[in-house]
Coordinates of C-alpha atoms in Angstrom, one line a residue:
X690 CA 9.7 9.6 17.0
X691 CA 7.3 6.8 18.2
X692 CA 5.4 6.9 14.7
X693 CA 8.8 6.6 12.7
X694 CA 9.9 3.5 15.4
X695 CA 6.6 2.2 14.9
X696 CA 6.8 2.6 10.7
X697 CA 10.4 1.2 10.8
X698 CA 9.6 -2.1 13.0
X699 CA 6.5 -2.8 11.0
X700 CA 8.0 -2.2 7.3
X701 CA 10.8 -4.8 9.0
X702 CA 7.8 -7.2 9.7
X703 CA 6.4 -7.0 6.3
X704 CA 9.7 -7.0 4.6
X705 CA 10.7 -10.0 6.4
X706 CA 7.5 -11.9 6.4
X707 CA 8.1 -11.7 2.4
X708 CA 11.3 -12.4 1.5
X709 CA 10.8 -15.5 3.6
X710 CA 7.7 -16.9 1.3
X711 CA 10.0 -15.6 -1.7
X712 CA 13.2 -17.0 -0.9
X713 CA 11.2 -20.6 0.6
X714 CA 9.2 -20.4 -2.9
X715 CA 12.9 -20.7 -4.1
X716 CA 14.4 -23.5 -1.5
X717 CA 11.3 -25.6 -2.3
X718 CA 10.8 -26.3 -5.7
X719 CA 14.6 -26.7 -5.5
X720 CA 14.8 -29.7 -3.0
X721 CA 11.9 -30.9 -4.9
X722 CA 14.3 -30.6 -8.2
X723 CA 17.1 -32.6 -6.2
X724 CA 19.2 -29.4 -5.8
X725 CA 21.5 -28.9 -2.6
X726 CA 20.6 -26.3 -1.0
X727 CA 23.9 -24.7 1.2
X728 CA 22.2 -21.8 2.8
X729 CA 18.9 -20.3 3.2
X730 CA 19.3 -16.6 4.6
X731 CA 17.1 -13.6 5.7
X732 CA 18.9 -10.5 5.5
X733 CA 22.3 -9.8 4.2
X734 CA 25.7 -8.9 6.3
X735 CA 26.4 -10.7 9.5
X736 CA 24.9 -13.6 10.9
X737 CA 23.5 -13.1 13.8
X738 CA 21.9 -16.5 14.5
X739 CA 21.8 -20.0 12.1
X740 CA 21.4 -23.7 12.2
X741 CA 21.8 -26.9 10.3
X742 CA 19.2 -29.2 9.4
X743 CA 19.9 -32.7 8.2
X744 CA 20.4 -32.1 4.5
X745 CA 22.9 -30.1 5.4
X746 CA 21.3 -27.1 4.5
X747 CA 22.0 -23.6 7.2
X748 CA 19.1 -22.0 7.8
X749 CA 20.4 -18.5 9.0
X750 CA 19.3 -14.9 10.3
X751 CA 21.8 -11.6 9.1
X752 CA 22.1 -8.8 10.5
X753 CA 20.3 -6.2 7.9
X754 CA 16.5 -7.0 7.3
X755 CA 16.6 -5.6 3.6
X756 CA 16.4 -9.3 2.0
X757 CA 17.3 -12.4 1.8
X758 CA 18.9 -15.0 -0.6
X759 CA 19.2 -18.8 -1.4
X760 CA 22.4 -20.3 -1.7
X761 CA 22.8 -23.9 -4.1
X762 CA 25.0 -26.1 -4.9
X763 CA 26.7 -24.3 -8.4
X764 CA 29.8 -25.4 -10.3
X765 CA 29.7 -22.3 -11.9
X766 CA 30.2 -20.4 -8.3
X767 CA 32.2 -23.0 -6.6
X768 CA 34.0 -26.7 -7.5
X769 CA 31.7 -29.4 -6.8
X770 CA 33.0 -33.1 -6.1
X771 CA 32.3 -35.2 -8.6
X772 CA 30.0 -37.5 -6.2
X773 CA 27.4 -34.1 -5.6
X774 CA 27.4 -32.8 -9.4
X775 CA 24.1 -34.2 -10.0
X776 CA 22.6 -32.2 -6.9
X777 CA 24.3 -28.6 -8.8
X778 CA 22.2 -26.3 -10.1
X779 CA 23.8 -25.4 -13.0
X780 CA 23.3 -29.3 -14.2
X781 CA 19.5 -29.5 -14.0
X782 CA 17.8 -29.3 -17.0
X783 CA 16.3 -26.1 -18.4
X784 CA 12.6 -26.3 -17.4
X785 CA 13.8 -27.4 -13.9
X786 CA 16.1 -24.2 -13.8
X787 CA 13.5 -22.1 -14.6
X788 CA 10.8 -23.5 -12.5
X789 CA 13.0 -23.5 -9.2
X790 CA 13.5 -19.6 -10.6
X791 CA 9.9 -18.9 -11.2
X792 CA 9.0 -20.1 -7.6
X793 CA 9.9 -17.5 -5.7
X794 CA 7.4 -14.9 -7.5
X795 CA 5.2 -17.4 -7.7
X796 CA 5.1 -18.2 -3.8
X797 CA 4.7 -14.5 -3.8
X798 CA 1.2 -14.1 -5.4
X799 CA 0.6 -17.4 -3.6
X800 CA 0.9 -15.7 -0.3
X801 CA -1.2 -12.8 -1.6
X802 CA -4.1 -15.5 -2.2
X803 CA -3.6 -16.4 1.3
X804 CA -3.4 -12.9 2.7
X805 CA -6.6 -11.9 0.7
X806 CA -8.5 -15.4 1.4
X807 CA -7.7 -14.5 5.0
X808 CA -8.5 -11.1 4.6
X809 CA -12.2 -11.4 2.9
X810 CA -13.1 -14.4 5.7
X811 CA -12.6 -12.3 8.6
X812 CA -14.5 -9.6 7.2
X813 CA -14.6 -5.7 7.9
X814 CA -17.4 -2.5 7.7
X815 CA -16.4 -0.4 5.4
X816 CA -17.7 2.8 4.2
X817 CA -19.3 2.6 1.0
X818 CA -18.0 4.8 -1.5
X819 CA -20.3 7.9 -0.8
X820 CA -19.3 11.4 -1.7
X821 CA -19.2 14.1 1.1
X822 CA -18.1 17.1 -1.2
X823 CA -16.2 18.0 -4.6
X824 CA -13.5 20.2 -5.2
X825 CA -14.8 23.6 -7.0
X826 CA -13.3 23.5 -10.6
X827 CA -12.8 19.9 -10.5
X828 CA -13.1 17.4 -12.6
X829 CA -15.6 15.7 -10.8
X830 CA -17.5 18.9 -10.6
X831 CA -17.5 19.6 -14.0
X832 CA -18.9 16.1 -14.9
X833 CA -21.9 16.5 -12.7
X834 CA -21.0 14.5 -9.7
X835 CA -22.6 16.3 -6.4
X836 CA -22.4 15.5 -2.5
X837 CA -24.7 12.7 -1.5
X838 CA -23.9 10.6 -4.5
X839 CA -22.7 6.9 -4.6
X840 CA -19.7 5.6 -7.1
X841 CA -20.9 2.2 -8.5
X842 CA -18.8 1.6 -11.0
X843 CA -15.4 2.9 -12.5
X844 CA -14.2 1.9 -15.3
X845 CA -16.7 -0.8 -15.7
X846 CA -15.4 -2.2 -12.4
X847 CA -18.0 -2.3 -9.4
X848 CA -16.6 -0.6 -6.4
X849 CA -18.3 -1.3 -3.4
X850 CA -16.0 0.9 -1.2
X851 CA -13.3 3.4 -1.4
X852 CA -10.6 0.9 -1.8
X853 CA -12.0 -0.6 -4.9
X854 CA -12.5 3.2 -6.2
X855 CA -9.0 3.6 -5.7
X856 CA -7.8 0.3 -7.6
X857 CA -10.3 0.6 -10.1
X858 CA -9.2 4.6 -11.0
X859 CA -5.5 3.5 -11.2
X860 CA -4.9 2.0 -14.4
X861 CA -6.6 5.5 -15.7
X862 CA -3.5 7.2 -15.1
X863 CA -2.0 8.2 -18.6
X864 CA -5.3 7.8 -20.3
X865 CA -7.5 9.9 -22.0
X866 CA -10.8 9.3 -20.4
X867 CA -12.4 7.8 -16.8
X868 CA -16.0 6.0 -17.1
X869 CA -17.7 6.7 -13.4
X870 CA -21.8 5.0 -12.6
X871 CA -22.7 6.8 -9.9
X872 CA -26.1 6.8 -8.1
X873 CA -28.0 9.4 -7.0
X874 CA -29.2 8.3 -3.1
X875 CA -32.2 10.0 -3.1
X876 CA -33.7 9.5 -5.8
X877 CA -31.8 6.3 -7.7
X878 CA -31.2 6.9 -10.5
X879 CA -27.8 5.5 -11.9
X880 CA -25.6 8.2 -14.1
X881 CA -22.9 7.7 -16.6
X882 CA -20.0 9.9 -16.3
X883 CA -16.9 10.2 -18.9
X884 CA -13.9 12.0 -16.9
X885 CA -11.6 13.9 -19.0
X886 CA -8.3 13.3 -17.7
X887 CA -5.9 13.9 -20.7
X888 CA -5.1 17.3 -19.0
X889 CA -5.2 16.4 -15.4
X890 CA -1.7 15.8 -13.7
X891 CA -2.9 12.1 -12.1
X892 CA 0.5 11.8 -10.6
X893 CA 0.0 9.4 -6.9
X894 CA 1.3 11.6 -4.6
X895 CA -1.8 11.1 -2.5
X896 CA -2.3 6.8 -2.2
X897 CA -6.2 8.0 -2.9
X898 CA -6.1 9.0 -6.5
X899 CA -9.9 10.4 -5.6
X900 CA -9.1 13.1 -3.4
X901 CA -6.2 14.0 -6.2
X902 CA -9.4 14.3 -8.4
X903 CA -11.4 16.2 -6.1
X904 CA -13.5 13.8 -4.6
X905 CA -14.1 14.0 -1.1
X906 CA -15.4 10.9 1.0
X907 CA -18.5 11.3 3.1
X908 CA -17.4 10.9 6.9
X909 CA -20.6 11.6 9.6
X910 CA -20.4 15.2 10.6
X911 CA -18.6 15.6 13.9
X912 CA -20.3 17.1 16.4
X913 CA -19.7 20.6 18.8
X914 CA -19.5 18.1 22.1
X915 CA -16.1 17.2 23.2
X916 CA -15.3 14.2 23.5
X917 CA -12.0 13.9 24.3
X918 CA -9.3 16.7 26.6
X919 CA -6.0 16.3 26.2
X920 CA -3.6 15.8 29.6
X921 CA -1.8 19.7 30.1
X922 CA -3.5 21.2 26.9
X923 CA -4.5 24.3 26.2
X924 CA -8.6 23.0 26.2
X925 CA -8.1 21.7 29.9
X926 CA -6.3 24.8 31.0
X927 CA -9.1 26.9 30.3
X928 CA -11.4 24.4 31.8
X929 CA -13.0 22.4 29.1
X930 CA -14.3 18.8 29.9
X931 CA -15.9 15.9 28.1
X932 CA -19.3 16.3 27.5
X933 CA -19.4 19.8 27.2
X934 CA -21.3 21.6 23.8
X935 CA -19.7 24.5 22.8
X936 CA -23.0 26.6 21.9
X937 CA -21.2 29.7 21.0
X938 CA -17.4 30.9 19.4
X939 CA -16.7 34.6 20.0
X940 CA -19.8 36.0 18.2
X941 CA -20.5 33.4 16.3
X942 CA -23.9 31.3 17.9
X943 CA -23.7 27.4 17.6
X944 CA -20.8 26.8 15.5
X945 CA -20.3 24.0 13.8
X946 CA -16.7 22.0 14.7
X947 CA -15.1 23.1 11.3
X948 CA -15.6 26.7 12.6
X949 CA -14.1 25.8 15.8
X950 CA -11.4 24.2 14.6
X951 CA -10.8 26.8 11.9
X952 CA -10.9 29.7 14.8
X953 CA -8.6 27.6 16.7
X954 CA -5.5 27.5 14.3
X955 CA -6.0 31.1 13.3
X956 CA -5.3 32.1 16.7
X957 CA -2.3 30.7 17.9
X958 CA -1.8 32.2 21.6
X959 CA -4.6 34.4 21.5
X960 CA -7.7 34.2 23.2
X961 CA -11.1 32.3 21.9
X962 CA -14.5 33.4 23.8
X963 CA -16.5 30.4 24.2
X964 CA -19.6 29.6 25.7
X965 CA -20.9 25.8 26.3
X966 CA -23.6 24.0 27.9
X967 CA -22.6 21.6 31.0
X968 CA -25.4 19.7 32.7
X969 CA -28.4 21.9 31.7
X970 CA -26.6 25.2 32.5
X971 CA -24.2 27.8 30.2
X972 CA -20.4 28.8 31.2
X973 CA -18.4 30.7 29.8
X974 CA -14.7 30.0 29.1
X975 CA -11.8 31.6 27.5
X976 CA -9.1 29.1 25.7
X977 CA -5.7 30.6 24.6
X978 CA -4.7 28.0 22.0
X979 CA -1.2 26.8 22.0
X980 CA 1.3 27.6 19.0
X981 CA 2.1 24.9 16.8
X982 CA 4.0 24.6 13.2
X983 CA 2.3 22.4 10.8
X984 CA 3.5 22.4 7.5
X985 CA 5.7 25.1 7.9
X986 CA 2.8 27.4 9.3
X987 CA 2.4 28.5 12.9
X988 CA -1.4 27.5 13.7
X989 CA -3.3 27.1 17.2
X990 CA -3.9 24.0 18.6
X991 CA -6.5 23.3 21.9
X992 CA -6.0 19.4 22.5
X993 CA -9.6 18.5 21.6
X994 CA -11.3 16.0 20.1
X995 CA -15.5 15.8 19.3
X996 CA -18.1 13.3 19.6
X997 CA -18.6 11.7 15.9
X998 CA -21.6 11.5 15.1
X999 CA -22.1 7.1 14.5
X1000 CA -22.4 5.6 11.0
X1001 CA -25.7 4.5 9.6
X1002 CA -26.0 1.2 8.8
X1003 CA -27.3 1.7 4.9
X1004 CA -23.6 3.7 4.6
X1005 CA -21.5 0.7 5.6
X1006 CA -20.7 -2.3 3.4
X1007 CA -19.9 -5.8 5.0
X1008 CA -17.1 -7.7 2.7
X1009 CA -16.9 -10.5 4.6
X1010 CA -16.9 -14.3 3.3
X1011 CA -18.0 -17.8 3.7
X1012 CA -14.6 -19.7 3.6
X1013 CA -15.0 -21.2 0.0
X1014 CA -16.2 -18.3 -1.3
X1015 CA -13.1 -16.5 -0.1
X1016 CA -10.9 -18.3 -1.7
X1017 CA -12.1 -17.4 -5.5
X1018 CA -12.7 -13.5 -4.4
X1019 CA -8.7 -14.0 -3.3
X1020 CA -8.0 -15.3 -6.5
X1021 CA -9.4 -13.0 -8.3
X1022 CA -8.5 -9.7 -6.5
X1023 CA -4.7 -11.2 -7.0
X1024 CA -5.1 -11.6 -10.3
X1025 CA -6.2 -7.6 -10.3
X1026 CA -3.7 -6.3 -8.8
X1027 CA -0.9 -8.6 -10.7
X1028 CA -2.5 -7.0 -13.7
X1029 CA -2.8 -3.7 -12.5
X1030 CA 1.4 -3.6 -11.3
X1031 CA 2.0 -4.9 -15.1
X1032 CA -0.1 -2.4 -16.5
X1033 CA 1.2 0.2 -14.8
X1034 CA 4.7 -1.0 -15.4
X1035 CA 3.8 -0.6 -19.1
X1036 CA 2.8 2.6 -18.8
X1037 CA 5.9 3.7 -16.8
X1038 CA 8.5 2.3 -19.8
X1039 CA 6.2 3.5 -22.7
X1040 CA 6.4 7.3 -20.5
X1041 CA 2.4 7.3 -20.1
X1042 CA 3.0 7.4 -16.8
X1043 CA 5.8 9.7 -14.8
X1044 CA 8.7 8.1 -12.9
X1045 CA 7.1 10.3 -9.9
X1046 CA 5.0 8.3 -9.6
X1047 CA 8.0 5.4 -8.2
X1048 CA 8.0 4.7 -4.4
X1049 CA 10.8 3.7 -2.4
X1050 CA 11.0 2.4 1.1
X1051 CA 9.9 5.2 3.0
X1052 CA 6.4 5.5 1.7
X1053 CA 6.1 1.6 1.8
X1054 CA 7.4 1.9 5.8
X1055 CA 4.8 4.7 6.3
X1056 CA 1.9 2.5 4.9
X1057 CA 3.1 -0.4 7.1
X1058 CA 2.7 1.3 9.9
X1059 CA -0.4 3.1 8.6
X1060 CA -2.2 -0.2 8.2
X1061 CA -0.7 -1.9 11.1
X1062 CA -2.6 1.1 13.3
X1063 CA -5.7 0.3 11.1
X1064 CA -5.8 -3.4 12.5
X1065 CA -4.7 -6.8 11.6
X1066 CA -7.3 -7.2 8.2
X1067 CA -5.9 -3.6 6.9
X1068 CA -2.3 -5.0 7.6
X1069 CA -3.1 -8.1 5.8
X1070 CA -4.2 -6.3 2.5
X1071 CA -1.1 -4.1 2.7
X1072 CA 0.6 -7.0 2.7
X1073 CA -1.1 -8.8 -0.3
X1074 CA -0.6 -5.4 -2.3
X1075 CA 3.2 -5.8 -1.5
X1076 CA 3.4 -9.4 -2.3
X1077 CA 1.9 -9.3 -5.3
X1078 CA 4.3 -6.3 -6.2
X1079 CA 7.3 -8.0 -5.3
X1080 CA 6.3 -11.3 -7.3
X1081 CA 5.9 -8.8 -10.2
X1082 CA 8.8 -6.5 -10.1
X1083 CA 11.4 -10.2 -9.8
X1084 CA 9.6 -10.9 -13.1
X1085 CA 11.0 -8.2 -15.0
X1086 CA 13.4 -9.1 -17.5
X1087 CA 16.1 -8.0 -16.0
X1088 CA 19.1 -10.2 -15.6
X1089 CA 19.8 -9.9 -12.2
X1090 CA 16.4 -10.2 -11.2
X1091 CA 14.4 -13.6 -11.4
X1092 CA 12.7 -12.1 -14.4
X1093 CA 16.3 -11.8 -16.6
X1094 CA 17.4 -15.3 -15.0
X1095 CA 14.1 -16.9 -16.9
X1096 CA 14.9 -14.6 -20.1
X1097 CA 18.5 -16.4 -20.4
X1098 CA 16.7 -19.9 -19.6
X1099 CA 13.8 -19.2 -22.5
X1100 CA 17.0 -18.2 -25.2
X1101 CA 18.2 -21.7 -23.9
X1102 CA 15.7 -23.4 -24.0
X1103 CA 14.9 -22.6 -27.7
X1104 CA 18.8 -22.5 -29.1
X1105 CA 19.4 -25.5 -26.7
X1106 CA 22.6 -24.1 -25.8
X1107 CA 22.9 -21.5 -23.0
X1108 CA 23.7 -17.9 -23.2
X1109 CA 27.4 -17.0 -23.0
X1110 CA 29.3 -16.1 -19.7
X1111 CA 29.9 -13.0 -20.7
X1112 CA 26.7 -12.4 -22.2
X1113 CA 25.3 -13.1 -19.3
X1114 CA 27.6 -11.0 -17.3
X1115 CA 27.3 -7.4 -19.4
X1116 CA 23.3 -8.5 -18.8
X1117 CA 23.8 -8.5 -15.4
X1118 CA 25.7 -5.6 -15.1
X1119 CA 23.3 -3.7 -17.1
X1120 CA 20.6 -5.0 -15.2
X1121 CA 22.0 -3.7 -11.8
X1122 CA 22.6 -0.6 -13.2
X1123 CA 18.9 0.4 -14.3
X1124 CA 17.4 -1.2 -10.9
X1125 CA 19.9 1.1 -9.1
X1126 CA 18.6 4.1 -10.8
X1127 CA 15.1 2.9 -10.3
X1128 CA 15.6 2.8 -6.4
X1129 CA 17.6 6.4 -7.1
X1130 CA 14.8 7.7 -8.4
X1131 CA 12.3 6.2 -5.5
X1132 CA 14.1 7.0 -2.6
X1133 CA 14.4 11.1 -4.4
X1134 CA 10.7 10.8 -4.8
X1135 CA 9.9 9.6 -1.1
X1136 CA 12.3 11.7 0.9
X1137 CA 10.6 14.9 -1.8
X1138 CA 7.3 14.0 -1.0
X1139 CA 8.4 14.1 3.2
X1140 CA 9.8 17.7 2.1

């Protein structure tokens, strides 16, 4: 219950946050263009609080956090006195129309730029992209890639950590073929791999299109000493503390924690023999592990956690950033992932790509709150990724989207004469129609993939 408060609260944060650059990317370039601006909302419904500012304009809070909007002057929604018809909208000149359109979006990947710039100066550790296992069977496997090895390069992109893997294998889905450099760390040498993945169902269920593949990151090994008991658990009951090494499972002598754990949920309310070493001498213990259901299973559970063995320092990467510098690596990982949504948008129309692969706001909730518990850099890159998506999403050329409004104004703009009322009308209807069906289809894949 906490986790889904906590997703819902920071999906409303993110949401909020960029509607507000969107709709302000909107409400500037207007006053600039000597528009009236009449209200400037966040969220739709009721207005729950709003103020006037001297131009007039109401800058107001509604009740549901699922948007926002810009409202201006426009004889075509309302009359306009004769003395305010210059400030109207609808009687500014076409490359004024379209550029007080195109600003939202465009405030959009501006914020991303921001985010990122942000992002990249403050810097984090992250693993680099090292492989702790493959799949057996997988492609992976079957290309030659092995435990221990480091990806370099995919695609011809360099990947310096898992993230970048994951960007850089995206725009693979619907292809033929994957290029992966990979470097052997003992000895390395740096090896080409071509990934057949014509047959491969690259669908994202997973957000790591990796471990769809088969690859496995490398994570330090956790250790056999606990680290951690849980308050009224099943571990504390039968006496377990921190610092204890569990040197023995049943019959089994110095397990590793993968056994342990593995015994564990195969013996839901029945007894474990255990042995471990506390300050120099052995005890022995016997742990009945609670029953649980997890995934529809019924599996043990103890309530504890190991010591993790510590990262080395050659398997981290620092991306962190003089402030200058920042700026052009923000530029440029914007400009990525703007060309990675259009790519993948092509790929969705031209049916390269499945519609399953659509999410709605539930998975974008649960990877709000996901990075949010990550820290305040993670949070900042989810909220680039969903900038940049919004910006690109308004720009489709659909007419009751920012991206059809500029489709009417280009046909204007070369017949020099706008498009027809009802034209524009049977657009937008047509427009709302497919955008519905596109949420439809989200929200069925989302609340599927909860199933």
């Amino acid at each position: 219950m906490l986790d889904t408060l906590w997703n819902i609260g920071s999906f409303i944060i993110a949401l909020g946050l960029l509607v507000t650059v969107h709709e302000y990317g909107h409400f500037w370039v207007a006053r600039r263009n000597g528009v009236s601006v009449k209200r400037f909302c966040i969220g739709f419904g009721k207005v729950i609080y709003s103020r006037f500012d001297k131009h007039g304009t109401e800058f107001a809070v509604a009740a549901i956090p699922l948007g926002g909007y810009v409202s201006m002057l426009d004889e075509r929604i309302a009359e306009v006195p004769e003395a305010l018809k210059s400030h109207a909208f609808n009687n500014k000149s076409v490359l004024q129309r379209m550029a007080i359109t195109f600003a939202g979006p465009a405030a959009n990947f501006i914020f991303a730029i921001v985010a990122l710039w942000l992002m990249y100066m403050l810097g984090q550790m992250q693993p680099k992209p090292i492989v702790g296992s493959v799949d057996r069977g997988s492609l992976f496997e079957q290309a030659g890639i092995a435990a221990g090895d480091e990806i370099v390069e995919v695609n011809g992109q360099p990947t310096p950590d898992w993230n970048s893997v994951n960007l850089a294998m995206a725009p693979s889905i619907g292809d033929e073929t994957m290029s992966v450099e990979t470097v052997n760390r003992d000895t390395k040498r740096r090896t080409s791999h071509i990934i057949d993945i014509k047959a491969h169902d690259l669908d994202q269920h997973d957000q790591h299109l990796f471990k769809t593949l088969g690859l496995r990151p490398f994570h330090p090994q956790m250790t056999v000493t606990v680290a951690d008991v849980t308050s009224g658990s099943a571990a504390q009951s039968a006496g377990l503390q921190a610092g204890d090494v569990i040197v023995k499972l049943n019959d089994t002598q110095k397990p590793s924690w993968r056994e342990f754990v593995s015994v564990v949920e195969q013996s839901p309310n029945m007894p474990v023999l255990l042995e471990v070493e506390r300050a120099g001498t052995r005890q022995s213990l016997e742990l009945i592990p609670q029953a649980t259901e997890r995934e529809g299973k019924r599996v043990g559970f103890a309530g504890v956690a190991p010591v993790v063995a510590k990262w080395r320092q050659e398997d981290l990467v620092n991306i962190q950033y003089g402030p200058v510098e920042a700026i052009g690596k923000g530029v440029e990982k914007t400009y990525e992932l703007v060309k990675l949504s259009f790519v993948m948008l092509g790929k969705l129309i031209t049916a390269e790509v499945s519609v399953r692969n659509l999410s709605g706001p539930i998975s974008i909730a649960q990877g709000a709150g996901q990075s949010a518990d990550l820290g305040f850099v993670e949070f900042l890159w989810f909220l680039a990724l969903i900038s940049v998506n919004l910006g690109v999403i308004n720009l489709l050329p659909l007419p009751i989207l920012d991206g059809g409004h500029l489709f009417y104004y280009t046909i204007e703009l070369i017949r020099g004469k706008s498009v027809s009322e009802r034209v524009q009308q049977i657009g937008f209807f047509f427009g709302a129609v497919v955008l519905l069906m596109l949420m439809s289809i989200a929200l069925i894949n989302d609340i599927t993939r909860l199933s």
